[in-house]
Structure formats: C-alpha cells, structure tokens
Short mmCIF file of C-alpha atoms in Angstrom, two decimals:
data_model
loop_
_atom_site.label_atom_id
_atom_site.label_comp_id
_atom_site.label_asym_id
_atom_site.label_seq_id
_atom_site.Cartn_x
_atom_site.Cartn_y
_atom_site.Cartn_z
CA UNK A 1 -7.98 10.23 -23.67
CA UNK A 2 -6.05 9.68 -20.50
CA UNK A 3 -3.43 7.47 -22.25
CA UNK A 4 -3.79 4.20 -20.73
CA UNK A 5 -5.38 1.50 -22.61
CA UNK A 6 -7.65 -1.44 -21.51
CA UNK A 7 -8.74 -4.39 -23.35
CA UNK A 8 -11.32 -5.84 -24.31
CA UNK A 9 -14.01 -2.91 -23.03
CA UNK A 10 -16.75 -5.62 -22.62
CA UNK A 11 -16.78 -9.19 -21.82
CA UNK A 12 -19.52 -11.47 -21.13
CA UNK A 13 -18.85 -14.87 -19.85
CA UNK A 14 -20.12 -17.92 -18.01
CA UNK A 15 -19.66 -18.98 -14.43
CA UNK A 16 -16.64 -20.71 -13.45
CA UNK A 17 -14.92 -19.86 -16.80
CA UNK A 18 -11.41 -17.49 -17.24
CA UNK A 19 -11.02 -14.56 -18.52
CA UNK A 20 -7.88 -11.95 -18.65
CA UNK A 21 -7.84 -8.44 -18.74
CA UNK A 22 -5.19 -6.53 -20.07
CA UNK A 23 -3.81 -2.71 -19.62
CA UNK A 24 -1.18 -0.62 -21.67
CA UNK A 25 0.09 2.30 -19.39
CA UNK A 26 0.93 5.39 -20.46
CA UNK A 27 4.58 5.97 -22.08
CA UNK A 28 6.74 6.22 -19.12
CA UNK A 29 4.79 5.23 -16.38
CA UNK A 30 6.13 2.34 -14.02
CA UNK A 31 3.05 1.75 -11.86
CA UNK A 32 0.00 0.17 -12.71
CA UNK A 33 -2.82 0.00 -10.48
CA UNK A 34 -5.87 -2.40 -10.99
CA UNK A 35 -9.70 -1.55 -9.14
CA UNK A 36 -12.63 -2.91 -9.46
CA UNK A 37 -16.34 -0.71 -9.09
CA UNK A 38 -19.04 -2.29 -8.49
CA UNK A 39 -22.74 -0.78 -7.47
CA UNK A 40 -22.53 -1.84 -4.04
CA UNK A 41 -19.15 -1.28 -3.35
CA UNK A 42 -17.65 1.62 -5.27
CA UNK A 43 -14.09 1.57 -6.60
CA UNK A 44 -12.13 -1.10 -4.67
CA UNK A 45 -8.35 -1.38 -4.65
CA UNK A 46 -6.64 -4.60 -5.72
CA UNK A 47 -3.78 -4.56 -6.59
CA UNK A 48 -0.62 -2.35 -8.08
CA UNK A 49 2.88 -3.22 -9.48
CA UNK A 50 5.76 -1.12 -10.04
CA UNK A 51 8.44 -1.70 -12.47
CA UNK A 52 7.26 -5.68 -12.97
CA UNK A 53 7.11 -5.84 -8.87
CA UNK A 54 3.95 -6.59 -6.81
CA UNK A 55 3.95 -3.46 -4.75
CA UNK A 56 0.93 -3.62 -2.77
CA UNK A 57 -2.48 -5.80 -2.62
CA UNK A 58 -6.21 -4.61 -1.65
CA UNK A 59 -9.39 -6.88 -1.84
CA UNK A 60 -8.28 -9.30 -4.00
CA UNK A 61 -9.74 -12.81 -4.15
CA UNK A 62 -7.59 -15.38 -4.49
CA UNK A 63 -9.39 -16.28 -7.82
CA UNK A 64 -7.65 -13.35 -8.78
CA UNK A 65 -4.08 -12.62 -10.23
CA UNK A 66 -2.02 -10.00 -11.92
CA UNK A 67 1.35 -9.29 -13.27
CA UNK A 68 3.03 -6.65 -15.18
CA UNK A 69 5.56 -7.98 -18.07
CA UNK A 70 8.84 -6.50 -19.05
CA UNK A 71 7.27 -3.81 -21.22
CA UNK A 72 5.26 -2.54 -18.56
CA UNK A 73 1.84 -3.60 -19.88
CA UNK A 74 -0.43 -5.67 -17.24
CA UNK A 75 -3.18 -8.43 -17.29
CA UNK A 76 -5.58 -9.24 -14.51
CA UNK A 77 -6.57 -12.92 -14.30
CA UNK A 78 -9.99 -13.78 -12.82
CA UNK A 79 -10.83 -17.77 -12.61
CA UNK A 80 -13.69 -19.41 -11.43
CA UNK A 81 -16.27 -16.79 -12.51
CA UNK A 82 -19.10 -16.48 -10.52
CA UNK A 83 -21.95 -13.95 -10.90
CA UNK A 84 -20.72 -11.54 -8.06
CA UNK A 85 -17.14 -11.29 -10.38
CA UNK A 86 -19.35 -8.72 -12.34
CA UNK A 87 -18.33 -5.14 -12.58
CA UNK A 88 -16.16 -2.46 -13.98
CA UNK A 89 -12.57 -3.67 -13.76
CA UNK A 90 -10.34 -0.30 -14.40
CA UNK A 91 -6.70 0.26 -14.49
CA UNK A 92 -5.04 3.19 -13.24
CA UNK A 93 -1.23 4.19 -13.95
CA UNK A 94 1.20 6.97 -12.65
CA UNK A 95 4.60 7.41 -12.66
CA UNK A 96 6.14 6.80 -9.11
CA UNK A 97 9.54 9.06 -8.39
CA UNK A 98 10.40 12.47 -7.43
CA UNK A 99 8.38 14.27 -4.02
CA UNK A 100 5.55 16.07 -6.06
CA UNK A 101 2.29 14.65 -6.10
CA UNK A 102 2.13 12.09 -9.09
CA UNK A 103 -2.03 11.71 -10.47
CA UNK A 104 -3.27 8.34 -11.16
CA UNK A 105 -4.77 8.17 -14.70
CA UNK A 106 -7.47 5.84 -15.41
CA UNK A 107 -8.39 3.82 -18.29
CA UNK A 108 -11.85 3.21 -19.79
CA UNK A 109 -12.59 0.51 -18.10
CA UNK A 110 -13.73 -3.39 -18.81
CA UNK A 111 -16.87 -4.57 -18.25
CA UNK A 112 -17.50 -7.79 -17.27
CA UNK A 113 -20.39 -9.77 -17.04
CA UNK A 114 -20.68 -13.16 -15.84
CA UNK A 115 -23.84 -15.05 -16.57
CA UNK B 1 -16.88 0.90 8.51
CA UNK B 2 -15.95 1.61 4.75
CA UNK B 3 -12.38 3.99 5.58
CA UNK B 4 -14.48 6.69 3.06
CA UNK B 5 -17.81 7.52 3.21
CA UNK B 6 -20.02 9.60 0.48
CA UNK B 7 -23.63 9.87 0.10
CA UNK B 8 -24.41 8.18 -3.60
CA UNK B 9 -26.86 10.73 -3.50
CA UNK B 10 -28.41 11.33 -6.45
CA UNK B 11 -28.45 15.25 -6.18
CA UNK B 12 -30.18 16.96 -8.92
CA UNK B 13 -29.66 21.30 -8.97
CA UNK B 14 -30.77 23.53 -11.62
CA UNK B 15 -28.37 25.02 -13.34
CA UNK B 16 -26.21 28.15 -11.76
CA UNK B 17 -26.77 26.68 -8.51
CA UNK B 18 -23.74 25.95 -5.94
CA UNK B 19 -23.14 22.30 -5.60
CA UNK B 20 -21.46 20.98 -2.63
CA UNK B 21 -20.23 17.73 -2.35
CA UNK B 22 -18.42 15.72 1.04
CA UNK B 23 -17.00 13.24 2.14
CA UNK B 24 -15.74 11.74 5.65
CA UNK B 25 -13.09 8.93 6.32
CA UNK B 26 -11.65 7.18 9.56
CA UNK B 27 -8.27 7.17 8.35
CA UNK B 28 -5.88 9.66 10.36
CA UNK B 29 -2.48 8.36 8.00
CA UNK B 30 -4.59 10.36 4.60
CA UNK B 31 -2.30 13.30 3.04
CA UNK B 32 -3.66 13.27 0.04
CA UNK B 33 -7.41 14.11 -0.68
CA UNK B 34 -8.53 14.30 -4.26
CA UNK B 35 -12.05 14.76 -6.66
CA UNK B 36 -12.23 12.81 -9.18
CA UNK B 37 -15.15 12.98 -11.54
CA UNK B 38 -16.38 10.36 -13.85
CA UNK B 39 -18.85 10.43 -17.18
CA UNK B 40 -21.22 7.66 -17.99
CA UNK B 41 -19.15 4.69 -19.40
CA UNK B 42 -15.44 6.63 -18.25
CA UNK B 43 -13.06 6.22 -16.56
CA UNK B 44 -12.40 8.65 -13.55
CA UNK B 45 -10.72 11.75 -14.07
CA UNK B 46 -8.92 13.63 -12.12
CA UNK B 47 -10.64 17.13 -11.10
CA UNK B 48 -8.17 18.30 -7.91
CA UNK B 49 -6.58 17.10 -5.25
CA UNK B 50 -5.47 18.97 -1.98
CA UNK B 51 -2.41 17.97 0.75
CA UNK B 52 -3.08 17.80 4.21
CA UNK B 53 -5.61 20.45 5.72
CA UNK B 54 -6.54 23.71 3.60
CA UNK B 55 -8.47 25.12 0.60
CA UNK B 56 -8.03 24.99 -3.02
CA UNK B 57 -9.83 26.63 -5.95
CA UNK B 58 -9.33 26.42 -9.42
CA UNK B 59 -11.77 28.26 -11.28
CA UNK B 60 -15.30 27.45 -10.77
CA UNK B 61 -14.40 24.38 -7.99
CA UNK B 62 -13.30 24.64 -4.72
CA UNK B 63 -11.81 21.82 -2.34
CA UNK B 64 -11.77 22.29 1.19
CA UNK B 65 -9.92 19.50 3.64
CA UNK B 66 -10.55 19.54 7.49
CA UNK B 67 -8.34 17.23 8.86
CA UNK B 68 -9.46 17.57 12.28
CA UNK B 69 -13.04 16.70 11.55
CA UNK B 70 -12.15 13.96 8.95
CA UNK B 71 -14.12 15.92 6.74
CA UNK B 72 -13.50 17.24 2.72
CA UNK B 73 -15.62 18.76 0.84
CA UNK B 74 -15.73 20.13 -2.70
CA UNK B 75 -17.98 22.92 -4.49
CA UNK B 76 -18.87 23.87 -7.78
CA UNK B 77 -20.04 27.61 -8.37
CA UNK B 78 -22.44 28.39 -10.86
CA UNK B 79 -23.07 24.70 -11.99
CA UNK B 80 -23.40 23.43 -15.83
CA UNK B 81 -25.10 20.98 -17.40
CA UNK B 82 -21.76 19.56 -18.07
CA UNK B 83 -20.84 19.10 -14.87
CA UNK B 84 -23.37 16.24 -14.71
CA UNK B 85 -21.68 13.28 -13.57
CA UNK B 86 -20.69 11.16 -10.49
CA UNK B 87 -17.75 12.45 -8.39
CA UNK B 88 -15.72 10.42 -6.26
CA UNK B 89 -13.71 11.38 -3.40
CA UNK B 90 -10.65 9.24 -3.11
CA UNK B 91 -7.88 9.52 -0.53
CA UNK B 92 -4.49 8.05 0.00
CA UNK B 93 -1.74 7.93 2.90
CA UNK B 94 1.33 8.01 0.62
CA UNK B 95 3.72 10.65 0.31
CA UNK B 96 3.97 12.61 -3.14
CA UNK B 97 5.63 9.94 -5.74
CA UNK B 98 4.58 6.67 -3.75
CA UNK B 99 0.75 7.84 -3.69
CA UNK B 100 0.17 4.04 -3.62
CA UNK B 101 -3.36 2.55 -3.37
CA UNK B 102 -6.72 5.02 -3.17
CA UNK B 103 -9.35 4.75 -0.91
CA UNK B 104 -12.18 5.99 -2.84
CA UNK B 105 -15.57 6.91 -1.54
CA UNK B 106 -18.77 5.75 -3.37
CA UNK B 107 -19.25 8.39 -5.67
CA UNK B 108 -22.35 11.20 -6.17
CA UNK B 109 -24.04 11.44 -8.44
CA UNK B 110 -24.74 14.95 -9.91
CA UNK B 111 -27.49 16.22 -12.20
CA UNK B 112 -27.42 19.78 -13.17
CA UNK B 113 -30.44 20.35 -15.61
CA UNK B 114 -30.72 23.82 -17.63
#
C-alpha cells in the first residue's frame, strides 16, 4: 500500500457526461501529481500542484481541471466525456523540499470508461 | 518523437534467465532516470532510480544510465516468476526535491514462466 488513496477505482459513464476523481496523498506530502495511461499512449503527465498551487501542466485537455483543497487532498474534473477520455487516471504524490531525491508514490488508480 | 521510448515488448524468459530491459529519450535536461514496475491492476512502484550517468545495483537488479548515448537500461539476474510485470522507464529534468513532472516510457511487459 503506497499510501495514497484514489476514489472511486472504477467508473463507467456516458459521453458528454462529468465525472470527478478524487486523491488523498500520503500524510505529509505537499505535491500531488495527476497522469493518465492509456494503451496507446503510456503514462501521460497532466498536471501537479504543490501546497494548493498549480505547479506545472502536461497534456491536459481543456475538458480537464484539477485543484488541490486546503487539506491537501485533490480532484480531477473531466467534462464532456467522450470515448477517447477512457483510461487509467492515477495520482502520484511526493513530498517536495530538501536536495535528496524525493520518489513519487502512486495510487491504485481509477478506471474510467466512457460508453 | 515521444521524449522516451521503450519497446512494449512483450518479452517472455524462462525463469533464471537475465532480463534486460532499455530505454532511449531525446531529452538532454534528464537527471533523474528511474524503473518503475507495475502489477496487473497497480499502480507503479518504484524499483530504482539512478542520477546522471553511472550504474546501480541493488540486489538482483541493476540500472545502468549512458548519458551520452541517451540510453538506460535495467537488468534483472536470475529472473522469478514474480518479477512478471510491466516496467516503465520514467525520467525527469528536476533537481532532487522539485523532481516535478515524469516522462515515462511505454512500459514492457515481462513474463518470466517457471
């Protein structure tokens, strides 16, 4: 158990709907980092906030938003569903300070399918 | 050009054998160069990771980054069936605490079968 905690681990849902993802970081860690795997396209970066900041943005769709809240937890929005949306949505946290390396830990993952 | 590139494979060894795994990239800015490995239905884990250029073992894996061929690679001696799963090679150009975004390649996937 790496410590961070997704929810829900599956979703299934129809085009053009809404649906929000949500992560618990491990205790202590400021950074959460949210990427997407799909079949074609491997694990893709999109997006990571530190400390309730936006810190930096990968492939992510405008149909797509995130935030972290005061108690460091985060949810991924996705609007407008369409089938391609489907995939492995994972989030990843670390704590950020100091000069050693600092690992990413991943949680189990939500799977979303869009029909 | 995807900034990391691994063969998906699949590679399928019996078991004992060596395994090597590899990965290129594009990006001249990576420090960091890490294995992850993940199960079925799991999320990645974190197996080693290596700064800049130079070899690492820890006990039956070895990582080995060439920075001036854009090349890492990692190996598992005498292979177990539990080391089936996919391993992904991810990479990132931050330094120590702000690691910051991973490029990650595709992923192999490994079968060792007894």
């Amino acid at each position: 158990d790496s410590g961070v905690t997704q929810t829900p681990k599956h979703l299934i849902t129809a085009t053009g709907q809404r649906v929000t993802l949500r992560c618990s970081p491990r205790s202590g860690d400021l950074s959460v980092y949210w990427y997407q795997q799909s079949l074609d396209q491997g694990l893709q970066f999109l997006i990571q906030y530190y400390n309730g900041e936006e810190r930096a943005k990968g492939n992510i769709l405008e149909r797509f938003s995130a935030q972290q809240f005061p108690d460091l937890h985060s949810e991924l929005n996705l609007s407008s569903l369409e089938l391609g949306d489907s995939a492995l949505y994972f989030c990843a946290s670390s704590v950020v300070g100091g000069r050693d390396f600092t690992e990413a830990f991943f949680g189990q993952g939500t799977r979303l399918t869009v029909v | 050009q995807k900034e990391v590139e691994q063969d998906p494979g699949p590679l399928s060894v019996p078991e004992g054998a060596i395994v090597s795994l590899n990965c290129t990239y594009s990006n001249s800015a990576f420090q960091y160069f890490m294995w992850y490995r993940q199960y079925s239905r799991k999320g990645p884990e974190l197996l080693m990771y290596t700064y800049s250029s130079g070899n690492k073992e820890d006990g039956r894996f070895t990582a080995q980054v060439d920075k001036s061929s854009k090349y890492i690679s990692l190996f598992i001696r005498d292979s177990q069936p539990s080391d089936s799963a996919t391993y992904l090679c991810a990479m990132s150009a931050g330094r120590g605490s702000t690691l910051g975004r991973l490029y990650f390649g595709r992923g192999t996937q490994l079968t060792v079968w007894p």
